[in-house]
XYZ file of C-alpha atoms in Angstrom:
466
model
C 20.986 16.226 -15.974
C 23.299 13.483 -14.722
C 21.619 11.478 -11.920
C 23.398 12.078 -8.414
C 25.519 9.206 -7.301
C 24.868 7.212 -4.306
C 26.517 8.387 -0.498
C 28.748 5.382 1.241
C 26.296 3.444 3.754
C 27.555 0.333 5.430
C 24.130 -0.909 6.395
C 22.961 -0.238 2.352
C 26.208 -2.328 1.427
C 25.519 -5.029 3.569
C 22.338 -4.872 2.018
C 22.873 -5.109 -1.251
C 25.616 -8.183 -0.285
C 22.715 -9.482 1.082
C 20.618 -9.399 -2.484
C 23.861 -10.764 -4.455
C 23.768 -13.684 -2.039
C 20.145 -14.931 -1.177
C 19.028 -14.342 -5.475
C 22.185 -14.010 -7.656
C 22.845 -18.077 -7.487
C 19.654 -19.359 -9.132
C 18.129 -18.762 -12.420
C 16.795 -15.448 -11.202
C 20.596 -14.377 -10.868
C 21.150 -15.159 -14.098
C 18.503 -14.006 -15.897
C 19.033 -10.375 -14.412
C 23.091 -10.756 -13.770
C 23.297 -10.144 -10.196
C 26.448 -12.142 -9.467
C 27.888 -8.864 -11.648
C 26.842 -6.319 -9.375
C 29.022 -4.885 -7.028
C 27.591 -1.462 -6.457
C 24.265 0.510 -6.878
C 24.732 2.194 -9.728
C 25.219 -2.107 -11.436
C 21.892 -2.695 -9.737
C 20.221 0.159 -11.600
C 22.030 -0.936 -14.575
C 21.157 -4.734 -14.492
C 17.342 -4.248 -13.306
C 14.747 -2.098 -14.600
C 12.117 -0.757 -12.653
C 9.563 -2.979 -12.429
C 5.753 -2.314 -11.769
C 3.862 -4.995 -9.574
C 2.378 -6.664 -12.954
C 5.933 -6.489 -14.505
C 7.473 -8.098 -11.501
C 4.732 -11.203 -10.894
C 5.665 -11.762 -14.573
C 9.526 -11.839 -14.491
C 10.693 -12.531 -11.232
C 8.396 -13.870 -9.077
C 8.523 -17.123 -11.715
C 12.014 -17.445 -11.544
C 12.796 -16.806 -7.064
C 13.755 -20.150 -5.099
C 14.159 -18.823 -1.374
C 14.081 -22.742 -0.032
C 16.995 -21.718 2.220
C 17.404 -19.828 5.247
C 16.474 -16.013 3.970
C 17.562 -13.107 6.105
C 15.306 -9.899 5.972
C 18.052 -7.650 7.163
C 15.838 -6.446 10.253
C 18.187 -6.683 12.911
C 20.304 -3.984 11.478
C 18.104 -1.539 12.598
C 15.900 -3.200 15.289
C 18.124 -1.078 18.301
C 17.125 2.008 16.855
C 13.365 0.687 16.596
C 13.551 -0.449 20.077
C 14.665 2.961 21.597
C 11.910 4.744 20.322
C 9.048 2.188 21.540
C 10.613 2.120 25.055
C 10.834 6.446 25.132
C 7.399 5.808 23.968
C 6.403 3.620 26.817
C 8.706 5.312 29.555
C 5.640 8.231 29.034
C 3.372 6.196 30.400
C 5.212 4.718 33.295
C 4.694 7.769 34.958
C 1.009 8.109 33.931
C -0.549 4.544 34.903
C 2.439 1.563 34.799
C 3.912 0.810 37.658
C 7.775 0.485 37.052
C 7.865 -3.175 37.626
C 4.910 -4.429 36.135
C 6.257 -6.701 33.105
C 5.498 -5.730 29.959
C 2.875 -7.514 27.696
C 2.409 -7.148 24.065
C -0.480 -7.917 21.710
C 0.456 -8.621 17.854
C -2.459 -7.957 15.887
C -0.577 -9.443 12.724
C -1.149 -12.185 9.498
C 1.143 -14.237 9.082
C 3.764 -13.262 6.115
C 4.415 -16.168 3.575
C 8.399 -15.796 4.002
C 9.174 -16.729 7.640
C 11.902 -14.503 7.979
C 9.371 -11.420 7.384
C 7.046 -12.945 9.548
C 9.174 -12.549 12.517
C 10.240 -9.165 12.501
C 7.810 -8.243 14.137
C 7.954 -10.626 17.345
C 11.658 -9.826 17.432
C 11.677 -6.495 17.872
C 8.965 -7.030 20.862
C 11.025 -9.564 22.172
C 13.798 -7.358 21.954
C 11.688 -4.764 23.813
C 11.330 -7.105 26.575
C 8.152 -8.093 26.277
C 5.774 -11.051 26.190
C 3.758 -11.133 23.286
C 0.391 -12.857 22.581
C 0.111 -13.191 18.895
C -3.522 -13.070 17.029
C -2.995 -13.844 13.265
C -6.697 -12.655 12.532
C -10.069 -11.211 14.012
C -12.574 -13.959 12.531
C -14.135 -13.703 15.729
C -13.776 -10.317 17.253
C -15.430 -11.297 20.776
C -13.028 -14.207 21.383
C -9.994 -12.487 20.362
C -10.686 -9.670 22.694
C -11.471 -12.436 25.654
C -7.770 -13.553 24.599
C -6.835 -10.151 25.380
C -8.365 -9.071 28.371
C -7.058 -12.311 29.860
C -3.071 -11.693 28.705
C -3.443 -7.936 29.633
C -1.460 -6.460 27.182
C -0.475 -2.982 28.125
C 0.690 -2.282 24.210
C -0.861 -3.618 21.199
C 1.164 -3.574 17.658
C -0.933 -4.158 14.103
C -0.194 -3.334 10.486
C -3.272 -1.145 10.346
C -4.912 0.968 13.235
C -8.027 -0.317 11.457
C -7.985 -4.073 13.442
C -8.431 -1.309 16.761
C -10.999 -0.190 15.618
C -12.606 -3.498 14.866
C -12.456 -4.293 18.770
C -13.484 -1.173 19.768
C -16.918 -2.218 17.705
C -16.741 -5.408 19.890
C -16.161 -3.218 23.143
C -18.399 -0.799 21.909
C -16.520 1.771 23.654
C -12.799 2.633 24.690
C -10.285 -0.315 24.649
C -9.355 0.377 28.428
C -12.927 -1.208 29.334
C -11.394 -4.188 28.777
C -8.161 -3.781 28.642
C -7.340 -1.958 31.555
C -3.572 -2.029 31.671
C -3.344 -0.590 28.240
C -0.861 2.476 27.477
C -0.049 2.589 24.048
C -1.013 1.387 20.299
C 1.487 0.848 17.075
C 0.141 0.812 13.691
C 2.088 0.882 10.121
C -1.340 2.512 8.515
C -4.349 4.436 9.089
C -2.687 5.903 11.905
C -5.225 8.931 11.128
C -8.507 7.094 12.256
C -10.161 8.649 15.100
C -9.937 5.677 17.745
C -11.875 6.031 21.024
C -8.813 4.473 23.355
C -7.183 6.739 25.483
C -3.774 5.312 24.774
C -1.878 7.157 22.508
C -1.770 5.908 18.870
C 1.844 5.788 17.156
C 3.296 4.819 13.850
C 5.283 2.031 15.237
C 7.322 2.138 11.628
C 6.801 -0.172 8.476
C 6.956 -4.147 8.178
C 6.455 -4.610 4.421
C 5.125 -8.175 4.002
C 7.122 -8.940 1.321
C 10.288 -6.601 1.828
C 10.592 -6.548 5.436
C 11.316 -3.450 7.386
C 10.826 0.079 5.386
C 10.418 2.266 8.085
C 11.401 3.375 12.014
C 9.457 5.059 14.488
C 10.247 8.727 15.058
C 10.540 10.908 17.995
C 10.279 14.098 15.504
C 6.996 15.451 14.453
C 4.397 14.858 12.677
C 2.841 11.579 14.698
C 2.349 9.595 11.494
C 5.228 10.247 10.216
C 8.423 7.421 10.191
C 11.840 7.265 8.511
C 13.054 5.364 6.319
C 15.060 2.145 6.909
C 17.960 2.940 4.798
C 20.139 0.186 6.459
C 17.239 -2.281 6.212
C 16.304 -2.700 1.864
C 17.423 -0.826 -0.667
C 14.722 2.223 -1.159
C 15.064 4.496 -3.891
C 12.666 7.427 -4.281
C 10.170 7.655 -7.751
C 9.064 10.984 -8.532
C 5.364 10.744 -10.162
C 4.987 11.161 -14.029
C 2.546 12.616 -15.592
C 0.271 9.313 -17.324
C -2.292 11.871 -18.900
C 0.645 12.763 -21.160
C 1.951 9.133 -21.454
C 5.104 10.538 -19.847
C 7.676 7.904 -18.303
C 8.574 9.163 -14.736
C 11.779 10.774 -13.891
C 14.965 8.711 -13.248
C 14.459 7.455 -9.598
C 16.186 9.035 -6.736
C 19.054 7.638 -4.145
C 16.799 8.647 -0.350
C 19.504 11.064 0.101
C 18.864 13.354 -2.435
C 15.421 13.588 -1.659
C 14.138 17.452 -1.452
C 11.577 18.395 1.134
C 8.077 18.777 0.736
C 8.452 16.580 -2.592
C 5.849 13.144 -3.357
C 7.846 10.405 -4.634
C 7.085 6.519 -4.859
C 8.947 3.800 -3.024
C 11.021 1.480 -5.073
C 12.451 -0.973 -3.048
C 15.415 -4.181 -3.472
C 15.646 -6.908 -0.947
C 16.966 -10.423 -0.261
C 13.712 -11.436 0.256
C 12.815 -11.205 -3.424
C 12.207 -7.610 -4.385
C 13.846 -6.483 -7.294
C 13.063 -3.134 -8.041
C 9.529 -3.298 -7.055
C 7.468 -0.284 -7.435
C 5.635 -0.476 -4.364
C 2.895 1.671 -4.904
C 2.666 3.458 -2.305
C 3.712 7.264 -2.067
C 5.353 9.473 0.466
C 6.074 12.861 0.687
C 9.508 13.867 2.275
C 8.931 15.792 5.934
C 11.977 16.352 7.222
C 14.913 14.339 7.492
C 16.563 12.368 10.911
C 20.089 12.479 11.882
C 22.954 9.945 10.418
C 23.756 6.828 11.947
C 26.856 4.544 11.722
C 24.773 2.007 9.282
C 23.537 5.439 7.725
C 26.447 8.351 7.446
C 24.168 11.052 5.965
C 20.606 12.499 6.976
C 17.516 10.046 6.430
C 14.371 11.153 4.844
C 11.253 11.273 7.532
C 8.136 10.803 5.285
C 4.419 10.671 5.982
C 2.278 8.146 3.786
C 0.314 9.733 0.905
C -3.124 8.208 -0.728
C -1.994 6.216 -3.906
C -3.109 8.271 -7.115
C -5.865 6.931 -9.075
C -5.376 4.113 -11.175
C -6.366 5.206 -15.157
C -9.144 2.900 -16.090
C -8.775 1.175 -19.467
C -11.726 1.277 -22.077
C -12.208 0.149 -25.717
C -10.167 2.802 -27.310
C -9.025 5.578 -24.718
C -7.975 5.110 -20.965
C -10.163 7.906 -18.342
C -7.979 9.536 -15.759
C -8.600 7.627 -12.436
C -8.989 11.154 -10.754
C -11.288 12.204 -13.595
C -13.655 9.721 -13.136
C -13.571 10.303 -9.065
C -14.198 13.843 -9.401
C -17.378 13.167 -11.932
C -18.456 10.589 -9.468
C -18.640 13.328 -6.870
C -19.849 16.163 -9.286
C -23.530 13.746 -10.031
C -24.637 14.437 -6.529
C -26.896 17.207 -5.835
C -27.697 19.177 -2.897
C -31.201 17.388 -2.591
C -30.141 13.510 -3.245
C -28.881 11.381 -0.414
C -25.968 11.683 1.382
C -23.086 9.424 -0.509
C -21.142 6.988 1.484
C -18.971 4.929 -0.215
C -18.280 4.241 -4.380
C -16.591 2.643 -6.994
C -16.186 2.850 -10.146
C -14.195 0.652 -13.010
C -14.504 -1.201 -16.490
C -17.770 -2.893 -16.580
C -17.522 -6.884 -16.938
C -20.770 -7.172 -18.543
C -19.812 -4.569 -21.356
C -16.561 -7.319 -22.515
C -18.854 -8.955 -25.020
C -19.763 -6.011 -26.993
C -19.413 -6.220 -30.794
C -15.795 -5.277 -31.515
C -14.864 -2.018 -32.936
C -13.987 -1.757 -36.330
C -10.115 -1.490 -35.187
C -10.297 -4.513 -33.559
C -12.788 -6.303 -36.396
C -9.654 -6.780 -38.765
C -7.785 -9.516 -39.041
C -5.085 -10.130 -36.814
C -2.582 -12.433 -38.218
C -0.979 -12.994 -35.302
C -3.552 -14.064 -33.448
C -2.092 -17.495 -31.988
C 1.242 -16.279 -31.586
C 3.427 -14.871 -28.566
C 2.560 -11.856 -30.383
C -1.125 -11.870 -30.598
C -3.456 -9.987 -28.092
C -0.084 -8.771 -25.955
C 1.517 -5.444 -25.328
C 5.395 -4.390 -24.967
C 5.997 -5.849 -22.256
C 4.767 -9.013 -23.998
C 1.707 -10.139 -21.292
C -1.234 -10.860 -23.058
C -3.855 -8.366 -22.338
C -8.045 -8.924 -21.980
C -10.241 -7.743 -23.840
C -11.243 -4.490 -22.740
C -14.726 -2.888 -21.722
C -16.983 -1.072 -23.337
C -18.536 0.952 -20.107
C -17.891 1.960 -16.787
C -19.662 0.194 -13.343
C -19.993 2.318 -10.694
C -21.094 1.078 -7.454
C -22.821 3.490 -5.270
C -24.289 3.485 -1.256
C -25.882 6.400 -0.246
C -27.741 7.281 3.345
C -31.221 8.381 2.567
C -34.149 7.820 0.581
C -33.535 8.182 -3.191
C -36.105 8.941 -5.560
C -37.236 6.139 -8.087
C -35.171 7.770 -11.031
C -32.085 8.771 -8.655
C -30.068 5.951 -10.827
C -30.777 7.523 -14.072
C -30.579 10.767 -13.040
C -26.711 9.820 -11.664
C -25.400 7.936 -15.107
C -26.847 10.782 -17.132
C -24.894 13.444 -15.300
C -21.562 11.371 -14.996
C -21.723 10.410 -18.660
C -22.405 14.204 -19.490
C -19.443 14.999 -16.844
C -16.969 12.614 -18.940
C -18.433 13.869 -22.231
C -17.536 17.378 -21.183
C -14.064 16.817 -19.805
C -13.000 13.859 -22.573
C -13.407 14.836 -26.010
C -11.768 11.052 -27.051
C -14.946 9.619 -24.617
C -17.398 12.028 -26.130
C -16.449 11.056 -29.480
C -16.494 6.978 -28.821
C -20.021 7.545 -27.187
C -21.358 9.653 -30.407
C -20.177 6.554 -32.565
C -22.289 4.215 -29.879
C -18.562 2.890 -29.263
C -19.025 2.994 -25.626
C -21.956 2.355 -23.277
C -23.371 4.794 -20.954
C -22.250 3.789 -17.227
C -23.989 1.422 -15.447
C -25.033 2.446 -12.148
C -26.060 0.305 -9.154
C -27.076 0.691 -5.483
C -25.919 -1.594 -3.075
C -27.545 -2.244 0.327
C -26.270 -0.045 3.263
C -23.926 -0.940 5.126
C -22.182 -3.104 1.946
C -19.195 -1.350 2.189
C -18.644 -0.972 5.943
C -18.667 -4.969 5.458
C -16.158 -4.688 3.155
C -14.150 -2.616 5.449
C -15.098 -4.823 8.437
C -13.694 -7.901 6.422
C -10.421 -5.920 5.427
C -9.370 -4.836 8.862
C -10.276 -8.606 10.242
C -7.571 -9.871 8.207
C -4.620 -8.092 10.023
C -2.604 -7.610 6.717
C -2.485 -4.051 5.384
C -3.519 -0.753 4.896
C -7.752 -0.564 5.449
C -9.196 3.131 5.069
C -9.442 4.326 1.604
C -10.934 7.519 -0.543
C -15.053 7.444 -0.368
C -14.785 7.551 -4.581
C -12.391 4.551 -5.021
C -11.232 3.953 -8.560
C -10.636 0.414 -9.776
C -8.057 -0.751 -12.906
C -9.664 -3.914 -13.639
């Protein structure tokens, strides 16, 4: 089937006039021919999707953004705008008096391209409003003294998470100390359960590499936002299928998106995305109305988990959702309550004696070809065993470890012939299984939302690569 062609947009134009200018004249231009591209369908003809690994390899390297760089956030930032004041006009009514000045908190870390960095205080200056910016949460208690004393009456972060760090701090509602406040914009983990009465919103999506991916919405659901067609270049990934080795499906203009469908965000920007499989996943809502940047209906998406990543071993790979589900399966009815895991390759399992595939000799050892795969980066040696990390709330018996490797080595022997094989042959190592202290990984979390960056919450079973 012939893959659709692109709809006219003036703001997606102007964006990709934007990419031409800011990376086609270096060696990055050349390497990938941008200077040649004067459409869409020459961008999908002169760049091939590239994964996060693919793209650190062969173009980070080669980017020189020394000059003035323009994210392209303007374009959109009326629209953006609207919605926050509709947003805040709510609350008038309910608490703020009509002329009482507006003051914003940005709960944000700084971006390592300046022109990303200030989206964010534009828009809020555009809003009106005077913001007091906190670029981290090191210290929870003076940050929130910094607050109470600006009296912000909304407050803007990547990730609802850094709310709920100062709600730890206030050990309550935010309104105990901030008593003027009306209304709270997050990007992710709009779904935690915050104490505040102010309403929680997704405020839209401030990429800290690609700048602006998504706008607020008036439309239902809450979390959802749309995307910022006029902002980057998005195109839509549907998932493959990796247990088959499958490549994924041609990638999709935003337009021909179908409802109710998961796709991936690939995204092209002046500020040095080229292609870049984001990794995160959406699933397709609804859609808004056109705009003049934007002449044809825009997907509204809500934000999906991220799939399991597989998990490489000596000799097979294990379904990241495989391994989460066997994780889950070891716990019985009688063992304590699980609260948090991980599981991934085991570092201590690297030094094994070699199998007898890799025991031959390998002539081209000390060559660009030796140890590296298609893509021609040199890959590690690979594990031997799994690590899972466990925390669980309750007493556990003394052989509660044991007990839990046996039954998730005899869950993966059941559900992976290739793994039940390699153990028979003593190819592979049981899993290793170890309990951390409580409260380990609410530290973890704690450190994650302090830093003001990104998405926080994840799955209790979290699945790790490498």
């Amino acid at each position: 089937m012939s893959d659709p062609r692109p709809l006219r947009a003036p703001g997606r134009d102007r964006c990709l006039e934007r990419l031409v200018d800011q990376l086609g004249a270096g060696e990055l231009g050349r390497s990938f021919g941008l200077r040649r591209i004067s459409g869409l369908p020459d961008l999908r003809a002169q760049v091939p999707l590239l994964d996060a690994r693919a793209h650190a390899a062969r173009v980070d390297p080669l980017l020189d953004l020394d000059g003035p760089a323009d994210a392209g956030a303007a374009a959109e930032r009326a629209e953006v705008v609207t919605v926050w004041r509709t947003w805040l006009s709510e609350h008038v009514r309910s608490g703020m008096s009509e002329g009482t000045d507006l003051r914003a908190g940005l709960l944000q870390a700084r971006r390592a391209d300046p022109a990303v960095d200030a989206i964010a205080e534009d828009d809020l200056a555009a809003l009106g409003a005077e913001v007091l910016r906190l670029h981290a949460l090191d210290d929870p208690a003076h940050a929130l003294e910094r607050l109470a004393a600006f009296e912000p009456g909304l407050l803007v972060s990547p990730s609802a998470a850094g709310f709920a760090c100062l709600e730890e701090q206030v050990r309550g509602p935010l309104e105990r100390r901030l008593p003027r406040l009306r209304l709270l914009l997050a990007s992710f983990d709009v779904r935690l359960r915050l104490r505040a009465r102010a309403e929680l919103h997704s405020g839209g999506w401030i990429d800290p590499r690609a700048g602006r991916l998504g706008l607020p919405s008036l439309r239902p659901p809450a979390r959802g936002f749309t995307l910022a067609l006029a902002s980057a270049i998005v195109e839509l990934l549907p998932p493959g299928d990796d247990r088959r080795g499958s490549d994924e499906a041609a990638a999709l203009w935003p337009e021909h998106a179908i409802v109710g469908e998961r796709y991936e965000l690939v995204v092209s920007s002046g500020t040095g995305c080229l292609r870049l499989r984001t990794g995160e996943f959406v699933r397709v809502v609804g859609f808004d109305p056109p705009t003049a940047l934007v002449p044809f209906p825009r997907p509204r998406v809500v934000r999906l988990p991220a799939p399991d990543p597989a998990v490489p071993l000596a000799g097979l790979s294990l379904p990241g959702a495989e391994l989460a589900a066997s994780v889950r399966a070891a716990f019985r009815p009688e063992d304590p309550a699980l609260v948090a895991a991980t599981v991934g390759p085991d570092p201590q399992s690297v030094a094994d004696a070699p199998s007898p595939a890799d025991s031959r000799p390998n002539h081209f050892v000390d060559t660009e070809l030796g140890s590296a795969d298609v893509s021609g980066i040199r890959q590690p040696l690979r594990a031997t065993g799994l690590h899972v990390q466990v925390e669980v709330q309750g007493v556990a018996r003394a052989d509660f470890r044991a007990r839990l490797g046996r039954s998730i080595d005899d869950d993966l022997i059941r559900r992976s012939p290739a793994y039940a094989h390699l153990r028979a042959q003593r190819l592979l190592r049981p899993p290793r299984i170890e309990l951390v202290p409580p409260g380990a990984f609410k530290e973890a979390w704690d450190r994650a939302a302090r830093r003001l960056d990104h998405k926080v919450a994840g799955s209790v079973v979290r699945v790790l690569a490498g």
